[in-house]
Coordinates of C-alpha atoms in Angstrom, one line a residue:
M3 CA -7.4 -15.2 -21.4
T4 CA -8.5 -11.9 -19.1
T5 CA -7.3 -11.4 -16.1
S6 CA -9.7 -10.9 -12.8
L7 CA -8.1 -7.4 -12.2
E8 CA -8.3 -6.4 -16.2
L9 CA -12.0 -7.0 -15.6
A10 CA -11.7 -5.0 -13.3
I11 CA -9.5 -2.3 -15.0
N12 CA -12.4 -2.7 -17.7
A13 CA -15.0 -1.8 -15.5
L14 CA -13.8 0.8 -13.2
S15 CA -13.0 2.8 -16.9
E16 CA -16.3 1.8 -18.6
P17 CA -18.6 4.8 -17.8
S18 CA -21.4 2.7 -18.9
T19 CA -20.2 0.2 -15.9
S20 CA -22.2 1.0 -12.5
T21 CA -20.1 1.4 -9.8
A22 CA -21.6 -0.9 -7.8
D23 CA -20.8 -4.0 -10.7
A24 CA -17.5 -2.5 -10.9
F25 CA -16.9 -2.8 -7.4
R26 CA -17.6 -6.2 -7.2
T27 CA -14.9 -6.5 -9.9
L28 CA -12.1 -5.4 -7.4
L29 CA -13.9 -7.5 -4.2
V30 CA -12.9 -10.6 -6.6
V31 CA -9.1 -8.8 -6.6
S32 CA -9.2 -8.1 -3.2
R33 CA -10.2 -11.4 -1.8
R34 CA -8.0 -12.9 -3.8
I35 CA -4.7 -11.0 -3.1
D36 CA -5.9 -11.3 0.4
A37 CA -6.5 -7.6 1.4
P38 CA -9.2 -7.6 4.6
N39 CA -9.3 -3.7 4.5
L40 CA -9.8 -3.4 1.1
S41 CA -12.8 -5.9 1.1
D42 CA -13.9 -4.3 4.1
W43 CA -14.2 -0.8 2.8
L44 CA -15.7 -2.2 -0.6
N45 CA -18.1 -4.5 1.2
A46 CA -19.3 -1.3 2.9
E47 CA -19.8 0.5 -0.3
L48 CA -22.2 -2.3 -1.7
N49 CA -23.8 -2.6 1.4
G50 CA -24.0 0.4 3.1
Y51 CA -22.1 2.1 5.9
P52 CA -23.4 0.4 9.8
L53 CA -24.7 3.3 11.7
E54 CA -21.7 2.7 14.8
S55 CA -19.2 2.4 12.1
E56 CA -16.8 5.2 10.4
V57 CA -17.7 6.3 7.2
P58 CA -14.5 7.7 4.2
D59 CA -14.5 11.8 4.4
Y60 CA -16.0 11.5 1.3
R61 CA -19.6 10.1 2.5
S62 CA -20.0 13.2 5.2
A63 CA -22.8 14.8 5.4
K64 CA -21.8 18.2 7.6
A65 CA -21.0 20.0 4.6
L66 CA -24.6 20.3 2.8
P67 CA -26.8 23.0 2.7
I68 CA -29.8 22.9 5.1
E69 CA -33.1 23.2 4.1
L70 CA -35.6 24.5 6.9
H71 CA -39.3 24.5 6.8
F72 CA -41.2 27.7 8.7
D73 CA -44.4 27.4 9.8
G74 CA -47.0 30.7 10.6
P75 CA -50.3 32.1 11.3
M76 CA -52.9 31.0 8.8
R77 CA -51.2 27.8 7.6
S78 CA -48.7 30.1 6.1
S79 CA -45.4 28.8 5.5
T80 CA -41.7 29.4 4.4
K81 CA -38.5 28.0 3.2
M82 CA -34.8 28.7 4.4
H83 CA -31.8 27.6 2.7
L84 CA -28.6 28.1 5.0
S85 CA -24.3 26.6 4.8
P86 CA -23.6 25.1 7.6
G87 CA -21.1 28.1 7.8
D88 CA -24.1 30.1 8.8
L89 CA -24.5 28.6 11.6
P90 CA -23.2 29.1 15.4
A91 CA -20.1 26.8 15.7
E92 CA -22.3 24.1 17.8
L93 CA -25.1 24.0 16.1
G94 CA -22.7 23.9 12.7
A95 CA -20.7 21.1 14.9
S96 CA -23.8 19.0 15.7
L97 CA -23.9 18.0 11.5
A98 CA -20.7 16.3 12.3
S99 CA -22.1 13.1 12.6
Y100 CA -24.4 12.9 10.0
A101 CA -23.1 10.8 6.3
L102 CA -24.7 9.5 3.6
R103 CA -24.4 5.5 4.6
D104 CA -26.3 4.5 1.8
P105 CA -25.0 1.1 -0.1
I106 CA -23.4 2.9 -3.4
A107 CA -25.5 1.6 -5.8
E108 CA -28.6 3.3 -4.0
L109 CA -26.5 6.3 -4.4
E110 CA -25.9 5.9 -7.8
A111 CA -30.7 5.8 -8.0
L112 CA -30.6 8.9 -6.0
A113 CA -27.8 11.0 -8.2
A114 CA -29.6 10.1 -11.6
G115 CA -33.2 11.7 -10.0
D116 CA -34.8 14.1 -10.9
R117 CA -34.7 15.9 -7.7
N118 CA -32.2 16.8 -5.0
P119 CA -32.9 14.1 -2.7
H120 CA -33.4 14.8 1.4
M121 CA -32.0 13.8 4.8
P122 CA -34.3 15.0 7.5
L123 CA -33.2 16.1 11.1
P124 CA -34.4 14.9 13.8
A125 CA -36.6 16.7 16.3
M126 CA -33.8 17.2 18.3
W127 CA -32.2 19.4 15.8
V128 CA -34.9 22.0 15.0
E129 CA -35.4 22.1 19.1
L130 CA -31.4 23.0 19.3
Y131 CA -32.1 25.6 16.1
R132 CA -35.3 26.7 18.0
H133 CA -32.9 27.8 21.0
F134 CA -30.8 29.4 19.5
I135 CA -33.3 31.5 17.5
E136 CA -34.3 32.3 21.2
Q137 CA -31.1 34.0 21.7
D138 CA -31.1 36.0 18.5
K139 CA -27.7 33.7 16.9
V140 CA -29.4 32.1 14.1
P141 CA -32.4 33.6 10.6
R142 CA -35.5 32.9 11.0
P143 CA -38.5 34.9 9.0
T144 CA -40.7 36.8 11.3
M145 CA -44.0 35.8 13.2
M146 CA -42.7 32.0 12.0
I147 CA -41.8 29.4 14.3
L148 CA -39.6 25.6 12.9
N149 CA -40.8 22.7 12.6
R150 CA -39.0 20.8 10.5
A151 CA -35.5 20.3 9.3
A152 CA -33.3 18.3 6.8
L153 CA -29.7 17.9 4.4
T154 CA -29.8 18.6 0.9
I155 CA -28.1 16.2 -1.4
P156 CA -27.4 18.0 -4.4
S157 CA -27.4 15.4 -7.8
T158 CA -24.6 17.1 -8.7
H159 CA -22.4 16.6 -4.9
L160 CA -23.8 12.6 -5.0
R161 CA -22.8 12.2 -8.7
G162 CA -19.3 14.1 -8.4
T163 CA -18.7 11.7 -5.4
I164 CA -19.7 8.7 -7.1
D165 CA -16.6 9.6 -10.1
R166 CA -14.3 10.5 -8.0
V167 CA -14.4 7.2 -5.9
K168 CA -14.9 5.4 -9.1
T169 CA -11.7 7.0 -10.4
A170 CA -9.5 6.2 -7.4
A171 CA -11.0 2.9 -7.9
L172 CA -9.5 2.6 -11.1
D173 CA -6.1 4.5 -10.1
L174 CA -5.7 1.5 -7.4
A175 CA -6.2 -1.4 -9.1
L176 CA -4.2 0.4 -12.5
K177 CA -1.0 0.8 -9.4
L178 CA -1.3 -3.2 -8.7
E179 CA -1.0 -4.5 -12.3
D180 CA 2.3 -2.7 -12.3
V181 CA 3.1 -4.0 -9.2
A182 CA 1.8 -7.4 -10.4
P183 CA -0.2 -8.5 -12.9
E184 CA -0.9 -11.5 -12.1
A185 CA -2.6 -10.1 -9.0
G186 CA -6.2 -11.1 -8.5
S187 CA -5.7 -14.8 -10.1
P188 CA -6.8 -17.6 -8.5
G189 CA -3.3 -19.3 -7.0
G190 CA -1.5 -15.4 -7.7
P191 CA 0.0 -13.5 -5.6
K192 CA -0.2 -12.3 -2.0
V193 CA -0.3 -9.0 -0.1
D194 CA 1.8 -11.1 2.9
E195 CA 3.9 -11.9 0.1
V196 CA 4.2 -9.1 -2.1
P197 CA 4.9 -6.1 0.2
Q198 CA 4.6 -3.6 -2.4
L199 CA 1.2 -5.0 -2.9
A200 CA 0.1 -4.3 0.9
Q201 CA 2.2 -0.5 0.4
T202 CA 0.0 0.2 -2.0
V203 CA -3.8 -1.0 -0.9
N204 CA -2.4 0.8 2.4
V205 CA -1.9 4.1 0.9
Y206 CA -4.4 3.9 -1.2
L207 CA -6.6 3.5 1.7
T208 CA -5.3 6.2 3.6
Q209 CA -5.7 8.8 0.6
I210 CA -9.6 7.3 0.5
H211 CA -10.8 8.2 4.0
G212 CA -9.0 11.1 4.8
G213 CA -7.8 13.1 8.0
G214 CA -7.6 11.2 11.0
A215 CA -9.5 7.9 10.1
T216 CA -8.2 4.6 10.7
V217 CA -5.4 3.5 8.3
A218 CA -3.2 0.5 7.8
V219 CA 0.5 0.2 7.5
G220 CA 3.3 -2.1 6.2
A221 CA 3.1 -5.3 4.9
G222 CA 1.1 -6.5 7.4
A223 CA -1.7 -4.2 7.7
Q224 CA -1.8 -3.2 10.9
A225 CA -4.8 -0.6 11.6
V226 CA -3.0 2.6 13.2
T227 CA -5.0 6.2 13.3
V228 CA -2.8 9.2 12.3
N229 CA -4.6 12.3 13.8
V230 CA -4.6 15.6 12.1
G231 CA -1.0 17.5 13.7
D232 CA 0.1 14.3 15.2
L233 CA 3.4 14.7 14.0
E234 CA 4.7 12.0 16.7
A235 CA 2.0 9.3 15.6
V236 CA 3.7 9.9 11.9
L237 CA 7.3 9.4 13.3
A238 CA 6.0 6.0 15.2
H239 CA 4.8 4.9 11.5
A240 CA 7.6 5.4 9.4
T241 CA 9.5 2.8 11.0
S242 CA 7.0 0.4 8.6
F243 CA 8.5 2.1 5.5
L244 CA 12.6 3.3 6.5
A245 CA 15.2 2.4 8.7
A246 CA 15.7 3.8 12.7
S247 CA 18.3 5.7 11.3
E248 CA 16.3 7.8 8.8
V249 CA 13.5 7.8 10.6
E250 CA 15.9 10.2 13.1
D251 CA 16.5 11.8 9.8
L252 CA 13.0 12.8 9.1
R253 CA 12.6 13.7 12.1
R254 CA 15.5 16.6 12.5
A255 CA 13.8 17.5 8.4
L256 CA 10.9 18.2 10.1
A257 CA 12.7 19.7 13.5
D258 CA 14.1 22.2 10.9
D259 CA 10.7 22.9 9.0
G260 CA 9.5 23.5 12.4
D261 CA 7.3 20.7 13.0
E262 CA 5.4 21.3 10.1
P263 CA 5.9 20.1 6.7
G264 CA 8.4 22.3 4.2
E265 CA 11.2 22.2 1.8
N266 CA 13.7 20.1 4.5
T267 CA 11.0 17.6 4.6
R268 CA 10.5 17.3 0.6
T269 CA 14.0 17.3 0.1
F270 CA 14.0 14.3 2.5
L271 CA 10.9 11.9 0.4
Q272 CA 12.8 13.4 -2.8
R273 CA 15.9 11.5 -1.7
V274 CA 13.4 8.0 0.0
R275 CA 12.2 8.6 -3.6
T276 CA 15.2 8.3 -6.0
G277 CA 16.8 5.4 -3.4
G278 CA 19.2 7.3 -1.6
A279 CA 17.6 6.4 1.8
A280 CA 17.5 3.1 4.0
L281 CA 14.4 2.0 4.2
A282 CA 12.4 -1.3 5.9
V283 CA 13.3 -4.4 5.0
G284 CA 11.1 -6.0 2.2
V285 CA 10.3 -2.0 1.4
A286 CA 10.6 -0.7 -2.4
S287 CA 11.7 3.4 -2.7
S288 CA 8.6 3.8 -4.2
G289 CA 6.0 2.1 -1.7
A290 CA 8.3 3.8 1.1
Y291 CA 7.9 7.3 -0.7
E292 CA 4.1 6.3 -1.2
G293 CA 3.5 5.4 2.4
L294 CA 5.3 8.6 4.2
L295 CA 4.0 11.0 1.9
A296 CA 0.1 9.5 2.9
L297 CA 1.0 9.4 6.4
L298 CA 2.3 13.5 6.2
Q299 CA -0.8 14.3 4.3
Q300 CA -2.9 12.3 7.2
A301 CA -1.5 14.8 9.4
F302 CA -0.8 18.1 7.5
P303 CA -3.3 17.7 5.2
G304 CA -3.1 20.1 1.9
F305 CA 1.0 19.0 2.1
M306 CA 1.9 18.8 -2.0
S307 CA -1.1 18.1 -2.1

């Protein structure tokens, strides 16, 4: 009989299965292994992200191209296309709060369309751009005024984002199968019973949310925040994976690398990976390695990527 985890793997690996349908099969597994953080993420993907909630980095709209609509004399009009990098820092930073909050099914429908969808920018942003026009800090056509602006969402960007997230979810399902093939079956193992299940889920959520996001570490799935450059936070949360003496060894390795992970830190991680380090109770070497690597990559983007 096919297990729920196998159904999820099949759905996530089948190109003809929509990402929304595939995520629903993974939600069954998540609920049955009692992984609330994973279930919250899947529900947000399926139902959309509320305005007040944080979104994963892959849903950020701050790097999308901008379409500007200018009107001029005698009912003339024209468009101008810019990237956020073309804008003054303050104007570009004002885009940081914009995100693709729609349910994944709606994003899939938009990605399948013939035209690139747009996200209108509010009148306040248009006024801010006009302010920079007066200071001659942004481009504009001569004798024309900006009246509308929107973020352009390339269909290729949507398709690529959806495909990457679906592939990442497939990778998670396969790793869960490696740890506990019966995970997701009625009466099967739960994350608080199998620490490596919890670590596998937590590492995935850390990676999928990106830098500075709220993540979970440890078998208890406690939510924490790891900010870019926050070395002390990395060391504090490393106790979920390492014995106290090994946390000090990690501190020394980072110090020898100039407080930014380098060769000494890589050597330490390899020792953890091969079973040469004392670990926290109930933690496997592979789980400790992946957890520490995820923490370091949150604080120092690009490390071992």
